[in-house]
Coordinates of N, CA and C in Angstrom, one line a residue:
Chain A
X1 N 90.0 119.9 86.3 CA 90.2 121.2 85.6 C 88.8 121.6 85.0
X2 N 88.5 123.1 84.8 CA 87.1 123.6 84.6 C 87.5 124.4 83.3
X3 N 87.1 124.9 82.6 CA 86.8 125.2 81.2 C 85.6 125.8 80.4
X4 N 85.4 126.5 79.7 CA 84.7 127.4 79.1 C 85.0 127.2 77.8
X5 N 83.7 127.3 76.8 CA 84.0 127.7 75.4 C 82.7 128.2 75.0
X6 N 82.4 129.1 74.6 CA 81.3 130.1 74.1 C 81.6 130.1 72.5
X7 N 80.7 129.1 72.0 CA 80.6 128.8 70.4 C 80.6 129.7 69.8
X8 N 80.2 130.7 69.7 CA 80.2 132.1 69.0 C 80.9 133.1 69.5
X9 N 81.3 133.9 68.4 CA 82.1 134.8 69.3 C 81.4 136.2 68.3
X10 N 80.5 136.1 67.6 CA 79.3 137.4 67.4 C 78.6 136.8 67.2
X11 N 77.2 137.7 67.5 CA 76.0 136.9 66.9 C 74.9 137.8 67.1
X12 N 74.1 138.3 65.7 CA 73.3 139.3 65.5 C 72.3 139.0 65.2
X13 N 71.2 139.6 65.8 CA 70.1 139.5 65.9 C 68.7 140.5 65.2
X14 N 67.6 140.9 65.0 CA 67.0 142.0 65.1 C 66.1 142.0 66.0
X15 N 66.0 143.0 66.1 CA 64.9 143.6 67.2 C 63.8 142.7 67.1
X16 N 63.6 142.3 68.5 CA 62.5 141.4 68.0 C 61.8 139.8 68.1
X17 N 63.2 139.5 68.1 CA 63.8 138.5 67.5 C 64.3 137.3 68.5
X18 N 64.1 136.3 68.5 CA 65.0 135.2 69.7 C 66.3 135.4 70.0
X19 N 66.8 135.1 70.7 CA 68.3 135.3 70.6 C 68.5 133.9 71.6
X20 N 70.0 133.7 71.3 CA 70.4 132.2 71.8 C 72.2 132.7 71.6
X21 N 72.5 132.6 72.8 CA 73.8 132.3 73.3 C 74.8 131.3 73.5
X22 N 75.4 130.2 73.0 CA 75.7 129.2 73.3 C 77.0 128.6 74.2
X23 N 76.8 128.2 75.0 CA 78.5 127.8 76.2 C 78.2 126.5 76.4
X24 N 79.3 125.8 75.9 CA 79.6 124.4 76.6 C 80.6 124.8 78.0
X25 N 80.4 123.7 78.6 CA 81.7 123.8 79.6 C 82.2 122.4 80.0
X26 N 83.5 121.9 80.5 CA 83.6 121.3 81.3 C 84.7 121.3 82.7
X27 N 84.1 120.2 83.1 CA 84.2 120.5 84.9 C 84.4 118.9 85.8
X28 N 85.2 119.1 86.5 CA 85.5 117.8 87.6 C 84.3 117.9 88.3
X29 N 83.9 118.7 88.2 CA 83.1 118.6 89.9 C 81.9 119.3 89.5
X30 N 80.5 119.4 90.4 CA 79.4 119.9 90.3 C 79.6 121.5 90.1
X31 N 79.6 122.0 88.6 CA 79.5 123.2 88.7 C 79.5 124.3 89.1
X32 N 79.6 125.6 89.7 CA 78.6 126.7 89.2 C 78.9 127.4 87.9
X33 N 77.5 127.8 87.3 CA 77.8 128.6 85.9 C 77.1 129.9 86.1
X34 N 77.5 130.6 85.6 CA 76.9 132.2 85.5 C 76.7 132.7 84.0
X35 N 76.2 133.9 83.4 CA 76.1 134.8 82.9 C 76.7 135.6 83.0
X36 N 77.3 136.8 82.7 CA 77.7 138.4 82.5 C 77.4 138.8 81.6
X37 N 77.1 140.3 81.6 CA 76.8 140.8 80.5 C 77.6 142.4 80.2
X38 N 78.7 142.7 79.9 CA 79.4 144.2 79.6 C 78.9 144.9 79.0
X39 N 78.7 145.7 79.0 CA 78.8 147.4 78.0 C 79.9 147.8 78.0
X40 N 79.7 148.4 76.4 CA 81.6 148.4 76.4 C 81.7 149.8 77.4
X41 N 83.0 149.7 77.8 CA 83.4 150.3 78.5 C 83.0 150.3 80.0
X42 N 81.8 149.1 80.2 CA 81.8 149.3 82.0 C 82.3 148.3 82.7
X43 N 81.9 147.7 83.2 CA 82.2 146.9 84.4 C 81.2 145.6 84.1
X44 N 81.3 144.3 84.1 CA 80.8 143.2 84.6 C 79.3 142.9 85.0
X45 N 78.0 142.8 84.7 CA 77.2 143.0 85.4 C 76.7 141.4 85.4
X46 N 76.1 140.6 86.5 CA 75.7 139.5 86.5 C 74.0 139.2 86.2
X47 N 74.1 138.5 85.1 CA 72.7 137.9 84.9 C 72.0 136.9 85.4
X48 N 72.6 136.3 85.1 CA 72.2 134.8 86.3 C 73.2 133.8 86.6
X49 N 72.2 132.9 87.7 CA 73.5 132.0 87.7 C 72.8 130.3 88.1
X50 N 73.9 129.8 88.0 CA 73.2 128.5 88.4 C 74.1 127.9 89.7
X51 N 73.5 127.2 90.4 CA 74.2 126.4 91.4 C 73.7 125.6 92.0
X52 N 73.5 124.3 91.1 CA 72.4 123.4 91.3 C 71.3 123.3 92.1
X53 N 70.6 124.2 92.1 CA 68.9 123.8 92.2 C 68.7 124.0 90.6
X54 N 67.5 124.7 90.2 CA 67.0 124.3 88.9 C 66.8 124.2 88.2
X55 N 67.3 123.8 86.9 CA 68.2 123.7 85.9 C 67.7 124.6 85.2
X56 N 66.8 125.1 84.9 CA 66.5 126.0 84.2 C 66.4 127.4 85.0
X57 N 67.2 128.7 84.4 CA 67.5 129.3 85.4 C 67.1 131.1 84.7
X58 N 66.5 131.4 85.8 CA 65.5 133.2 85.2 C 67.1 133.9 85.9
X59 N 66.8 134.8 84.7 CA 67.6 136.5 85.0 C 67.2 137.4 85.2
X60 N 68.1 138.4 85.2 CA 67.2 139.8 84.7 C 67.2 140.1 83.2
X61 N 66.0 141.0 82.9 CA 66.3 141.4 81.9 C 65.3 140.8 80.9
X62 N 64.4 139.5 81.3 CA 64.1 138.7 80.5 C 65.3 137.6 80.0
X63 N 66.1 137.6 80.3 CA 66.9 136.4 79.7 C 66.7 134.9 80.7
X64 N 66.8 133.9 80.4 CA 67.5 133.0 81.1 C 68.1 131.9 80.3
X65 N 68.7 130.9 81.1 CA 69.9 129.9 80.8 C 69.4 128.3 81.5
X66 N 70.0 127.4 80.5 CA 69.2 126.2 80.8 C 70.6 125.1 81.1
X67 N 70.4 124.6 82.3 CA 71.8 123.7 82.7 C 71.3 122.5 82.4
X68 N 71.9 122.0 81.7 CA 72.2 120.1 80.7 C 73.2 119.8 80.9
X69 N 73.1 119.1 81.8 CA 74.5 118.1 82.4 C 74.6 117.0 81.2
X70 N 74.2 116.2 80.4 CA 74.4 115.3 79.8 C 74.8 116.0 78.1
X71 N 73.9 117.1 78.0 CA 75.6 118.0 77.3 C 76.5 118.5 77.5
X72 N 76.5 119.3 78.6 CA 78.0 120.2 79.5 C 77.7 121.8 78.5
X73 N 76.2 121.9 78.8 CA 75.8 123.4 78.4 C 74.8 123.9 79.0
X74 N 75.2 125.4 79.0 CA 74.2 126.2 79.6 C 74.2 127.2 78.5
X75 N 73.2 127.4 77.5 CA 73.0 128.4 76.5 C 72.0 129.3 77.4
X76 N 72.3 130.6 76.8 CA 71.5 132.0 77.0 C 70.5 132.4 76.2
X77 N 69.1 132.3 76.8 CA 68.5 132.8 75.4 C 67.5 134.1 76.3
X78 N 67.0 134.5 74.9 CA 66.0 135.3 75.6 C 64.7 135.5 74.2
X79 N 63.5 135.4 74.6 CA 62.2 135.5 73.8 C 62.3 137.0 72.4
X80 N 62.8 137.9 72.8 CA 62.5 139.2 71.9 C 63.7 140.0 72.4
X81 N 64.9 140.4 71.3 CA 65.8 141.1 71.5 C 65.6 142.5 71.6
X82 N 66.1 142.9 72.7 CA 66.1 144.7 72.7 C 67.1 145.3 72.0
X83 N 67.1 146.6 71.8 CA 68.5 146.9 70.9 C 69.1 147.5 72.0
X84 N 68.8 147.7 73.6 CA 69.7 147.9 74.8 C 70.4 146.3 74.9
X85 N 69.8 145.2 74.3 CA 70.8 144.0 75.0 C 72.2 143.8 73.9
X86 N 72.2 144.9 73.0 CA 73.3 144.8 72.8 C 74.8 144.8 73.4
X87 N 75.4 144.2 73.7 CA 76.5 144.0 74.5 C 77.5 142.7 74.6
X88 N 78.8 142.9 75.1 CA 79.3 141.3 75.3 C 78.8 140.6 76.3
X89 N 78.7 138.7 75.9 CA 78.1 138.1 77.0 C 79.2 137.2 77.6
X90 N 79.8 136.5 78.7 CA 80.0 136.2 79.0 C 80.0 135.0 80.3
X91 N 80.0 133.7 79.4 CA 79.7 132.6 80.0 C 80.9 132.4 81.0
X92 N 80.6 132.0 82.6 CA 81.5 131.3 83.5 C 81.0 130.2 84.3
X93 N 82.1 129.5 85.1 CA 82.4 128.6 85.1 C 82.6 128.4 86.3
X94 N 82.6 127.8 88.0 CA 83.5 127.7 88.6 C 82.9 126.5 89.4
X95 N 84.3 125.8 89.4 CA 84.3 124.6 90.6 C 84.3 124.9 91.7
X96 N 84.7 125.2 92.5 CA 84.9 125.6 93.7 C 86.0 126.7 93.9
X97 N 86.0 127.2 95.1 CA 87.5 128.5 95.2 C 86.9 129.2 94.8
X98 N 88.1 130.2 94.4 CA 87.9 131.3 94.4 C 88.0 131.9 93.0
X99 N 88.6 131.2 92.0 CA 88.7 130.7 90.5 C 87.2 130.9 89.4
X100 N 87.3 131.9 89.2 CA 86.3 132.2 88.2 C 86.7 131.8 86.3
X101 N 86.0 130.8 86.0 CA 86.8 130.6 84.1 C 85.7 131.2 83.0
X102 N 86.3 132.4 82.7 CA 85.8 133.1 81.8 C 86.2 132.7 80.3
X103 N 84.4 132.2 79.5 CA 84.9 132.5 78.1 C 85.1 133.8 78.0
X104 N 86.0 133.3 76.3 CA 85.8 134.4 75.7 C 85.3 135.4 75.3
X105 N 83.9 135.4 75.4 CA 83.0 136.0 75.1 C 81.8 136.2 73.8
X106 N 80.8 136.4 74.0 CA 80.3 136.6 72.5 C 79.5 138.3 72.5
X107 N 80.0 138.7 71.5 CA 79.4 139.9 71.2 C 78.4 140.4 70.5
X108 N 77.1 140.4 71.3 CA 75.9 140.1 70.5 C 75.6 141.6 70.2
X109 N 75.1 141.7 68.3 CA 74.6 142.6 67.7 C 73.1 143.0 67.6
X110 N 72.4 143.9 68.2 CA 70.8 144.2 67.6 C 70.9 144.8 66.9
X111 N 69.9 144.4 65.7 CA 69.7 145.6 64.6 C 68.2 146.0 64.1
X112 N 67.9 147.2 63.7 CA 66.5 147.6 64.2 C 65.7 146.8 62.9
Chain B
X1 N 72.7 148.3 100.4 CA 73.0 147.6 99.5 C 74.6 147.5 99.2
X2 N 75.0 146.8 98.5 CA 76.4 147.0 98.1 C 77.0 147.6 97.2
X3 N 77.9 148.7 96.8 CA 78.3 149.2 95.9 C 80.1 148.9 96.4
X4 N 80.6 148.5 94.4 CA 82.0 148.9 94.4 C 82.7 149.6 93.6
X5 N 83.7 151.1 93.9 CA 84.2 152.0 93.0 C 85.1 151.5 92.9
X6 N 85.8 152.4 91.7 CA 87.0 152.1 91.2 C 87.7 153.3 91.1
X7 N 88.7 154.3 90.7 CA 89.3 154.8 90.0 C 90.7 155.0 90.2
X8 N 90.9 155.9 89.3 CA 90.5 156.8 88.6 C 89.4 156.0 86.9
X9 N 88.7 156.7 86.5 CA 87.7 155.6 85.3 C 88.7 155.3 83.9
X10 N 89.8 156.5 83.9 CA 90.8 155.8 82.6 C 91.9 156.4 83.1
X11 N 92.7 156.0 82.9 CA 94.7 156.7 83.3 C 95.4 156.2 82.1
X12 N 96.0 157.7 81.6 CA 96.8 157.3 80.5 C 98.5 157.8 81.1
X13 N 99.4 156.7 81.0 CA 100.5 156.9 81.7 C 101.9 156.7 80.7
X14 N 103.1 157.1 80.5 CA 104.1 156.9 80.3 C 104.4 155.4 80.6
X15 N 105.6 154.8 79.6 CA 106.0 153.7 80.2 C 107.2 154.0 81.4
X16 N 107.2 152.8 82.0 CA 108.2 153.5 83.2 C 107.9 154.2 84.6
X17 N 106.5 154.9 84.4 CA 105.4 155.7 85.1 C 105.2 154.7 86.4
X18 N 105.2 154.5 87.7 CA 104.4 154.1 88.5 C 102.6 154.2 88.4
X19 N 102.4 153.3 88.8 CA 101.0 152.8 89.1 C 100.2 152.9 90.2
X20 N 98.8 153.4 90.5 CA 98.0 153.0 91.8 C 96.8 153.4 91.4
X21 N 95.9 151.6 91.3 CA 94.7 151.8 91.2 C 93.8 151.8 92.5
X22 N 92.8 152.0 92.7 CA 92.1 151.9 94.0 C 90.7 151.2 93.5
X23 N 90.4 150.5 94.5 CA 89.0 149.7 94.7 C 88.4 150.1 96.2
X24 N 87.1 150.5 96.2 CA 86.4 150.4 97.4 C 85.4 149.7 97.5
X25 N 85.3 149.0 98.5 CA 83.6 148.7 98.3 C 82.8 149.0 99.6
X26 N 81.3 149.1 99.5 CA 80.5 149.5 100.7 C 79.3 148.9 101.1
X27 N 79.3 148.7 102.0 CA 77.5 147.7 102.3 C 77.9 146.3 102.7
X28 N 79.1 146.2 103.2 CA 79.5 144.8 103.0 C 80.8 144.6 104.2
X29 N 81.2 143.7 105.1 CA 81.8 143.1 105.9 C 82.8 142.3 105.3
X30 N 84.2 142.0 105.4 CA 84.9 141.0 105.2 C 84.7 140.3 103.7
X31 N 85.0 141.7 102.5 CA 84.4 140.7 101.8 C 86.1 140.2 101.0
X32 N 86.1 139.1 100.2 CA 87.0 138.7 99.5 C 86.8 140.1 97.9
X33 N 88.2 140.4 97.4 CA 88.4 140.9 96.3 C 89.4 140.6 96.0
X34 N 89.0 140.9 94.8 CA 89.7 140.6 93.2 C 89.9 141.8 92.4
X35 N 91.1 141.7 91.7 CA 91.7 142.3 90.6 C 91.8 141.5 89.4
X36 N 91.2 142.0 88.2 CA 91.1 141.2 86.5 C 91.7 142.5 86.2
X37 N 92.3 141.7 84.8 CA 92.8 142.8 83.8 C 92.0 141.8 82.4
X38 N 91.2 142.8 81.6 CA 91.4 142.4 80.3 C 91.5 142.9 79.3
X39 N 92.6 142.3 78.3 CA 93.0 142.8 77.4 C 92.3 143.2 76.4
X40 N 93.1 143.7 75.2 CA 91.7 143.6 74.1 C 91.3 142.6 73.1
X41 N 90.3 142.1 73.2 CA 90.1 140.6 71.8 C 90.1 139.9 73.3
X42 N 90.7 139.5 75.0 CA 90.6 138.5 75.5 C 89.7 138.4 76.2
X43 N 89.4 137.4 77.2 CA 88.8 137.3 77.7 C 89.6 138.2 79.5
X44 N 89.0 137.7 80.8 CA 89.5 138.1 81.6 C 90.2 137.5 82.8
X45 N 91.6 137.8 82.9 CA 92.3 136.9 83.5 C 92.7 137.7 85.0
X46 N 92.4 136.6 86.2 CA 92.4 136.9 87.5 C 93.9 137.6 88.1
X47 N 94.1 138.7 88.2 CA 95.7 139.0 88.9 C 95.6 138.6 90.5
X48 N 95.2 138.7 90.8 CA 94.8 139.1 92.7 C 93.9 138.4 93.1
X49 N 93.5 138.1 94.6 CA 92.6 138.1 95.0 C 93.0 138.1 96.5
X50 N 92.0 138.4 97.4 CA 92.2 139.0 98.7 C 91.3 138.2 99.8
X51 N 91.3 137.3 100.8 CA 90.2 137.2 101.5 C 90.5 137.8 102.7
X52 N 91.1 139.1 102.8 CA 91.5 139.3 103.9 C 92.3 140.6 104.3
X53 N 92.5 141.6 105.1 CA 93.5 142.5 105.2 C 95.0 142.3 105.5
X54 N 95.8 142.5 104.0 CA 96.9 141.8 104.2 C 96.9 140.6 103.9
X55 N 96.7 140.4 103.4 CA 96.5 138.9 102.2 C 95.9 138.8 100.7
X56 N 97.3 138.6 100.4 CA 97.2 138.6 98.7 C 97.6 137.2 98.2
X57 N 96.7 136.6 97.2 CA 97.2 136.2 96.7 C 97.5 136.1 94.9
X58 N 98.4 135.4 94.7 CA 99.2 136.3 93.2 C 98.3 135.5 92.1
X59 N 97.9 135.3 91.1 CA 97.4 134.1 90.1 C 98.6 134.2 89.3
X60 N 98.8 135.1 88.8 CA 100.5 135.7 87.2 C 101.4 136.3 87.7
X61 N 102.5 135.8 87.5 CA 103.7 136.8 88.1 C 103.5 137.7 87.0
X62 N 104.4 139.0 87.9 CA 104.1 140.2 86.6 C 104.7 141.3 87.2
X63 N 104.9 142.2 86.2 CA 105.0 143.5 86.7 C 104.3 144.2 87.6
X64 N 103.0 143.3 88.4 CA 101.9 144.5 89.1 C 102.0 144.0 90.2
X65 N 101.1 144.6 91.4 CA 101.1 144.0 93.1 C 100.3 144.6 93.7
X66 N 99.2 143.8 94.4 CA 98.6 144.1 95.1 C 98.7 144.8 96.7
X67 N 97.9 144.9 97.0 CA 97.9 145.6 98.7 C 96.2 145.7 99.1
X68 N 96.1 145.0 100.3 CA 94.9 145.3 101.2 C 94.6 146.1 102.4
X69 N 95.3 147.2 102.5 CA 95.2 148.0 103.9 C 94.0 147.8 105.0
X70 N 92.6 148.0 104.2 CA 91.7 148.0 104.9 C 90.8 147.1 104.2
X71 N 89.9 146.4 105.7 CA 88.9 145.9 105.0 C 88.2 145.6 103.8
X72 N 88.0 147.1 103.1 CA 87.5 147.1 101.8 C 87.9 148.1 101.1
X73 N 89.0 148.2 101.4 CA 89.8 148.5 100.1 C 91.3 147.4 99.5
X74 N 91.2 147.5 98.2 CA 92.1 147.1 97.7 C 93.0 147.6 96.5
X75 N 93.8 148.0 96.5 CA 94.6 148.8 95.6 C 95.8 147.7 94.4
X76 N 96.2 148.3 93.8 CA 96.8 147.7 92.1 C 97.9 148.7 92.0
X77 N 98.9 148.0 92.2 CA 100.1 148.8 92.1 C 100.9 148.5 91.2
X78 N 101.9 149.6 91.0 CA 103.0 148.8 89.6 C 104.5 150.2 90.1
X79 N 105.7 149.7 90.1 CA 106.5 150.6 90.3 C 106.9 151.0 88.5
X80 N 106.9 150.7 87.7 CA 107.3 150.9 86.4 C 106.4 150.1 85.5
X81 N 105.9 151.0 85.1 CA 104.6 150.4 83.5 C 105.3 149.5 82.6
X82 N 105.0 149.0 82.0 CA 105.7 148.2 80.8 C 104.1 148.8 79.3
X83 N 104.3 149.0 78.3 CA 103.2 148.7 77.6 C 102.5 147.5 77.3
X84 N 102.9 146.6 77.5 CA 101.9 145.4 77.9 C 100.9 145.5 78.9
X85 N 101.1 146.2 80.0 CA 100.4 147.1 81.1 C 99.0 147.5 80.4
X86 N 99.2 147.8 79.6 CA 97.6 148.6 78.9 C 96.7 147.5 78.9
X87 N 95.2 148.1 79.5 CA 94.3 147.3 79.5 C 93.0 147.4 79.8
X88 N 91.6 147.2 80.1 CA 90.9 147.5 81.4 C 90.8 146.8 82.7
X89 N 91.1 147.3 83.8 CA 91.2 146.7 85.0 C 89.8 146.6 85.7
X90 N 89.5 145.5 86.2 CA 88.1 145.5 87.1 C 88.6 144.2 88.1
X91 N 88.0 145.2 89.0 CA 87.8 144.8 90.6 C 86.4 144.3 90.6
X92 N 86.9 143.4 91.5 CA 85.8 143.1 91.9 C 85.6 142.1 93.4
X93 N 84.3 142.0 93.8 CA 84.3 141.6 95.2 C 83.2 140.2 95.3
X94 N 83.2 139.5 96.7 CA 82.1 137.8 96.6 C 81.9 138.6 97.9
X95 N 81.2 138.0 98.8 CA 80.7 137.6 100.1 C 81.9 136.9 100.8
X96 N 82.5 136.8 102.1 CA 83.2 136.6 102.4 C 83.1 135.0 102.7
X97 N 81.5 134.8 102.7 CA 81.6 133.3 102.8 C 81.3 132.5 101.8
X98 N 81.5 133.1 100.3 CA 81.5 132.5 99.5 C 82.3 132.8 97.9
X99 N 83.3 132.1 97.3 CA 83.8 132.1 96.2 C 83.3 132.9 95.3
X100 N 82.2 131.4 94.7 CA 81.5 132.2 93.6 C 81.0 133.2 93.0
X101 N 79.8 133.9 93.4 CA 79.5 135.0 93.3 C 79.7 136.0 93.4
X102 N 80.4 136.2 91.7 CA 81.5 138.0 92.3 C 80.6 139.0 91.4
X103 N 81.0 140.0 91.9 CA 80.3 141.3 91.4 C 81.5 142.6 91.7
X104 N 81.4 143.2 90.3 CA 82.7 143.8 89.8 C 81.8 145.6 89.6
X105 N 83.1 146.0 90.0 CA 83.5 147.5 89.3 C 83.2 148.0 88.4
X106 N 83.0 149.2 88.0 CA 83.0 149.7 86.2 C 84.4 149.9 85.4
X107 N 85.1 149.5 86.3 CA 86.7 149.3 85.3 C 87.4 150.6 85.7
X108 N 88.8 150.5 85.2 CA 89.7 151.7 85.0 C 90.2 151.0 83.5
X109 N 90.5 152.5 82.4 CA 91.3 151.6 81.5 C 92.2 152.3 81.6
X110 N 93.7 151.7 81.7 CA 94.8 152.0 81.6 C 95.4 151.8 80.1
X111 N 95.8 153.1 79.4 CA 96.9 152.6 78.4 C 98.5 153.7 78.4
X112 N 99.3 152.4 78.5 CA 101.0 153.0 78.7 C 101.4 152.9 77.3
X113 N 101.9 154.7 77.2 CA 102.4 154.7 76.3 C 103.9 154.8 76.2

């Protein structure tokens, strides 16, 4: 069974500023994990992903995500927040198939 | 490149109302699609998914039902709304030869009143 939990479910930042996204997961089997990132009201957009090659993993946007298997996390961070990265983030999960496991989400705040 | 539409972008409908959402997508062969609904406050839970014309399969029994006529289209049906029905719906599509990597629609939001 595969599973998702996104420690935070807001988290605000200022312009500027580091930002750090947090997802544990767990999983039977060798991973994949992704990114998303919404604007309210659109559609899904993919940031990165992982699928074991290497562990440390670039997006767009300036963001990327670091896979630690001996934690069972892949946090999101990125160096200097924009007040466009405001938006929901969403950590996933999948073992295999066609089965995508979405956290819940976290809804990250910029403020100027 | 690949692009996938959706609409109508919001439908406000009576309860009881019949349903038909549409999904297209373009730039792309055989691909597998998906239907999500998410609610509000949840996260997003899979209704559908398609690797094929004329092949559905269900994840939640429910008031809704899928259809694949063509290659790349896939449509979201409902003969009678319930207000539970309210939601944003996103489609979305993988590569036919592979699961993981899905890339989604800009949504429709449906709310039954």
């Amino acid at each position: 069974a595969q599973s998702v939990t996104q420690l935070d479910s807001h988290v605000s930042v200022s312009e500027g500023t580091p930002v750090l996204l947090r997802c544990n997961y767990s999983s039977s089997y060798s991973p994949s994990l992704f990114w998303y990132v919404q604007h309210p009201n659109k559609g899904l957009q993919l940031l990165l992903k992982y699928t074991s090659a290497a562990t440390l993993v670039k997006g767009i946007n300036g963001f990327e995500a670091e896979f630690k298997k001996s934690e069972t996390s892949f946090h999101l961070t990125k160096p200097s927040a924009h007040m466009s990265d405001a938006a929901e983030y969403f950590c996933v999960v999948s073992d295999s198939g066609y089965a995508l496991n979405f956290g819940k989400g976290t809804s990250l705040l910029v403020t100027p | 490149s690949q692009t996938i539409h959706q609409w109508p972008a919001t439908l406000v409908q009576p309860v009881g109302s019949p349903l038909s959402l549409e999904c297209t997508v373009e730039g792309t062969s055989n691909p597998n699609l998906y239907w999500y609904r998410q609610a509000a406050g949840r996260g997003l839970q899979l209704l559908f998914y398609s690797v094929g014309i004329g092949q559905i399969s269900s994840e939640v029994p429910q008031n809704l039902s899928a259809s694949r006529p063509q290659d790349r289209q896939f449509i979201l049906s409902s003969k009678k709304l319930l207000l539970s029905d309210s939601g944003f719906y996103l489609c979305a599509w993988s590569p036919g030869s592979s699961y993981n990597e899905q890339f989604f629609g800009p949504g429709t939001r449906l709310t039954v009143l």
